[in-house]
Amino acid sequence: MSEMSSGKWELGFYLAAVLIISTAANAARPSTYEAVELKALAYLGQGLSLAGRGVTTEAIKYLSRGIEIDPKNPRGYLARGRLYEKQQEFQKALTDYTQAIRLAPKDPQGYYLRGALYARQGFLKKAIDDHSQAVKLNPNDPEARYWR
């Protein structure tokens, strides 16, 4: 991944953390489900914040706790998968990307990340399939188009 792409991900972690924190701050009198979701978002936000500062192992712990609380949120799996990949725990990253795709099959980011991991591991057919799906879902994504 290029230096620009790496910076893009760091900025993405930061922006996601800001979005999660602002969502939690703006919630008034949440229902039981919303309270659980907000608690999960707080853990995910802290995990993203730690990831943005390079505290990877601690970030994974917070992201994992957020996923445990709200296992239907694909963003937690994508973020944790990215950190697993950074630590070269490729099977764990692949598992998280695949779970994110199961939860949000119309979100191109899961396909893009899993496809990039497949490409780095030499599984070119799988990489092309995932990047093609990412392009199908978001035809304007230049990175997915390039790797397809």
mmCIF file of C-alpha atoms in Angstrom:
data_model
loop_
_atom_site.group_PDB
_atom_site.id
_atom_site.type_symbol
_atom_site.label_atom_id
_atom_site.label_comp_id
_atom_site.label_asym_id
_atom_site.label_seq_id
_atom_site.Cartn_x
_atom_site.Cartn_y
_atom_site.Cartn_z
ATOM 1 C CA MET A 1 0.000 0.000 0.000
ATOM 2 C CA SER A 2 1.342 3.427 -0.873
ATOM 3 C CA GLU A 3 2.245 6.084 1.658
ATOM 4 C CA MET A 4 -0.752 8.081 0.471
ATOM 5 C CA SER A 5 -3.056 5.120 1.073
ATOM 6 C CA SER A 6 -1.599 4.665 4.550
ATOM 7 C CA GLY A 7 -2.267 8.328 5.323
ATOM 8 C CA LYS A 8 -5.755 7.919 3.911
ATOM 9 C CA TRP A 9 -6.423 5.132 6.421
ATOM 10 C CA GLU A 10 -5.057 7.136 9.342
ATOM 11 C CA LEU A 11 -7.329 10.013 8.368
ATOM 12 C CA GLY A 12 -10.182 7.525 7.988
ATOM 13 C CA PHE A 13 -9.618 6.222 11.519
ATOM 14 C CA TYR A 14 -9.643 9.776 12.851
ATOM 15 C CA LEU A 15 -12.794 10.784 10.966
ATOM 16 C CA ALA A 16 -14.594 7.601 11.999
ATOM 17 C CA ALA A 17 -13.707 8.252 15.635
ATOM 18 C CA VAL A 18 -15.033 11.816 15.400
ATOM 19 C CA LEU A 19 -18.259 10.584 13.792
ATOM 20 C CA ILE A 20 -18.758 7.886 16.415
ATOM 21 C CA ILE A 21 -18.088 10.241 19.296
ATOM 22 C CA SER A 22 -20.358 12.960 17.914
ATOM 23 C CA THR A 23 -23.145 10.420 17.346
ATOM 24 C CA ALA A 24 -22.863 9.263 20.949
ATOM 25 C CA ALA A 25 -22.799 12.846 22.244
ATOM 26 C CA ASN A 26 -25.944 13.821 20.324
ATOM 27 C CA ALA A 27 -28.094 10.908 21.526
ATOM 28 C CA ALA A 28 -30.833 11.893 23.951
ATOM 29 C CA ARG A 29 -32.723 9.345 26.073
ATOM 30 C CA PRO A 30 -31.751 6.262 24.076
ATOM 31 C CA SER A 31 -33.853 3.106 24.006
ATOM 32 C CA THR A 32 -32.304 -0.079 25.400
ATOM 33 C CA TYR A 33 -30.960 -1.069 21.975
ATOM 34 C CA GLU A 34 -29.629 2.424 21.336
ATOM 35 C CA ALA A 35 -27.927 2.419 24.736
ATOM 36 C CA VAL A 36 -26.148 -0.830 23.846
ATOM 37 C CA GLU A 37 -25.267 0.552 20.434
ATOM 38 C CA LEU A 38 -23.896 3.747 21.992
ATOM 39 C CA LYS A 39 -21.789 1.759 24.428
ATOM 40 C CA ALA A 40 -20.377 -0.230 21.514
ATOM 41 C CA LEU A 41 -19.726 2.989 19.585
ATOM 42 C CA ALA A 42 -17.817 4.383 22.550
ATOM 43 C CA TYR A 43 -15.497 1.358 22.508
ATOM 44 C CA LEU A 44 -15.142 1.523 18.731
ATOM 45 C CA GLY A 45 -14.386 5.240 18.919
ATOM 46 C CA GLN A 46 -11.710 4.687 21.554
ATOM 47 C CA GLY A 47 -10.252 1.862 19.476
ATOM 48 C CA LEU A 48 -10.131 4.049 16.386
ATOM 49 C CA SER A 49 -8.544 6.849 18.359
ATOM 50 C CA LEU A 50 -5.839 4.505 19.674
ATOM 51 C CA ALA A 51 -5.302 3.094 16.188
ATOM 52 C CA GLY A 52 -4.819 6.597 14.812
ATOM 53 C CA ARG A 53 -2.069 7.115 17.395
ATOM 54 C CA GLY A 54 -0.397 3.804 16.531
ATOM 55 C CA VAL A 55 -1.333 1.969 19.749
ATOM 56 C CA THR A 56 -2.371 -1.105 17.793
ATOM 57 C CA THR A 57 -2.599 -3.832 20.439
ATOM 58 C CA GLU A 58 -4.687 -1.686 22.788
ATOM 59 C CA ALA A 59 -6.818 -0.494 19.859
ATOM 60 C CA ILE A 60 -7.635 -4.098 18.948
ATOM 61 C CA LYS A 61 -8.805 -4.733 22.527
ATOM 62 C CA TYR A 62 -11.217 -1.780 22.388
ATOM 63 C CA LEU A 63 -12.475 -2.675 18.916
ATOM 64 C CA SER A 64 -12.995 -6.275 20.034
ATOM 65 C CA ARG A 65 -15.025 -5.115 23.037
ATOM 66 C CA GLY A 66 -17.138 -2.893 20.793
ATOM 67 C CA ILE A 67 -17.734 -5.834 18.447
ATOM 68 C CA GLU A 68 -18.642 -8.055 21.402
ATOM 69 C CA ILE A 69 -21.264 -5.532 22.532
ATOM 70 C CA ASP A 70 -22.696 -4.894 19.044
ATOM 71 C CA PRO A 71 -21.634 -7.729 16.724
ATOM 72 C CA LYS A 72 -23.844 -6.453 13.894
ATOM 73 C CA ASN A 73 -21.785 -3.310 13.252
ATOM 74 C CA PRO A 74 -19.549 -3.987 10.225
ATOM 75 C CA ARG A 75 -17.324 -0.940 10.883
ATOM 76 C CA GLY A 76 -15.773 -2.575 13.933
ATOM 77 C CA TYR A 77 -14.786 -5.619 11.892
ATOM 78 C CA LEU A 78 -13.294 -3.488 9.122
ATOM 79 C CA ALA A 79 -11.227 -1.422 11.545
ATOM 80 C CA ARG A 80 -10.034 -4.430 13.531
ATOM 81 C CA GLY A 81 -9.257 -6.325 10.320
ATOM 82 C CA ARG A 82 -7.102 -3.440 9.156
ATOM 83 C CA LEU A 83 -5.159 -3.551 12.423
ATOM 84 C CA TYR A 84 -4.772 -7.325 12.265
ATOM 85 C CA GLU A 85 -3.415 -6.890 8.771
ATOM 86 C CA LYS A 86 -0.949 -4.279 10.047
ATOM 87 C CA GLN A 87 0.248 -6.843 12.606
ATOM 88 C CA GLN A 88 0.527 -9.438 9.822
ATOM 89 C CA GLU A 89 -2.222 -11.583 11.346
ATOM 90 C CA PHE A 90 -3.678 -12.173 7.917
ATOM 91 C CA GLN A 91 -6.142 -14.961 8.739
ATOM 92 C CA LYS A 92 -7.733 -12.852 11.472
ATOM 93 C CA ALA A 93 -7.924 -9.892 9.086
ATOM 94 C CA LEU A 94 -9.534 -12.062 6.411
ATOM 95 C CA THR A 95 -12.089 -13.360 8.933
ATOM 96 C CA ASP A 96 -13.003 -9.811 9.979
ATOM 97 C CA TYR A 97 -13.295 -8.521 6.406
ATOM 98 C CA THR A 98 -15.492 -11.478 5.485
ATOM 99 C CA GLN A 99 -17.751 -10.865 8.497
ATOM 100 C CA ALA A 100 -18.059 -7.189 7.560
ATOM 101 C CA ILE A 101 -19.111 -8.235 4.047
ATOM 102 C CA ARG A 102 -21.730 -10.619 5.493
ATOM 103 C CA LEU A 103 -23.150 -7.807 7.600
ATOM 104 C CA ALA A 104 -23.022 -5.124 4.890
ATOM 105 C CA PRO A 105 -22.908 -6.796 1.457
ATOM 106 C CA LYS A 106 -23.627 -3.505 -0.317
ATOM 107 C CA ASP A 107 -20.661 -1.684 1.253
ATOM 108 C CA PRO A 108 -17.701 -1.763 -1.152
ATOM 109 C CA GLN A 109 -15.079 -1.172 1.542
ATOM 110 C CA GLY A 110 -15.153 -4.769 2.822
ATOM 111 C CA TYR A 111 -14.647 -6.131 -0.681
ATOM 112 C CA TYR A 112 -11.856 -3.675 -1.372
ATOM 113 C CA LEU A 113 -9.960 -4.491 1.839
ATOM 114 C CA ARG A 114 -10.396 -8.235 1.486
ATOM 115 C CA GLY A 115 -9.408 -8.041 -2.176
ATOM 116 C CA ALA A 116 -6.259 -6.093 -1.336
ATOM 117 C CA LEU A 117 -5.333 -8.705 1.265
ATOM 118 C CA TYR A 118 -5.955 -11.528 -1.213
ATOM 119 C CA ALA A 119 -3.728 -9.743 -3.753
ATOM 120 C CA ARG A 120 -0.886 -9.387 -1.233
ATOM 121 C CA GLN A 121 -1.179 -13.092 -0.452
ATOM 122 C CA GLY A 122 -1.084 -14.055 -4.136
ATOM 123 C CA PHE A 123 -4.733 -15.145 -4.467
ATOM 124 C CA LEU A 124 -5.230 -13.097 -7.608
ATOM 125 C CA LYS A 125 -8.538 -14.607 -8.775
ATOM 126 C CA LYS A 126 -10.126 -13.893 -5.385
ATOM 127 C CA ALA A 127 -8.590 -10.410 -5.367
ATOM 128 C CA ILE A 128 -10.010 -9.631 -8.808
ATOM 129 C CA ASP A 129 -13.441 -10.951 -7.802
ATOM 130 C CA ASP A 130 -13.540 -8.775 -4.676
ATOM 131 C CA HIS A 131 -12.246 -5.663 -6.417
ATOM 132 C CA SER A 132 -14.745 -6.191 -9.237
ATOM 133 C CA GLN A 133 -17.541 -6.323 -6.655
ATOM 134 C CA ALA A 134 -16.189 -3.154 -5.007
ATOM 135 C CA VAL A 135 -16.224 -1.380 -8.386
ATOM 136 C CA LYS A 136 -19.734 -2.659 -9.095
ATOM 137 C CA LEU A 137 -20.910 -1.152 -5.798
ATOM 138 C CA ASN A 138 -18.887 2.070 -6.172
ATOM 139 C CA PRO A 139 -17.843 2.654 -9.798
ATOM 140 C CA ASN A 140 -16.058 5.903 -8.907
ATOM 141 C CA ASP A 141 -13.476 4.349 -6.534
ATOM 142 C CA PRO A 142 -10.169 4.718 -8.410
ATOM 143 C CA GLU A 143 -8.215 2.335 -6.151
ATOM 144 C CA ALA A 144 -10.671 -0.530 -6.562
ATOM 145 C CA ARG A 145 -10.777 0.078 -10.321
ATOM 146 C CA TYR A 146 -6.985 0.064 -10.506
ATOM 147 C CA TRP A 147 -6.627 -3.247 -8.667
ATOM 148 C CA ARG A 148 -9.426 -4.909 -10.580
#
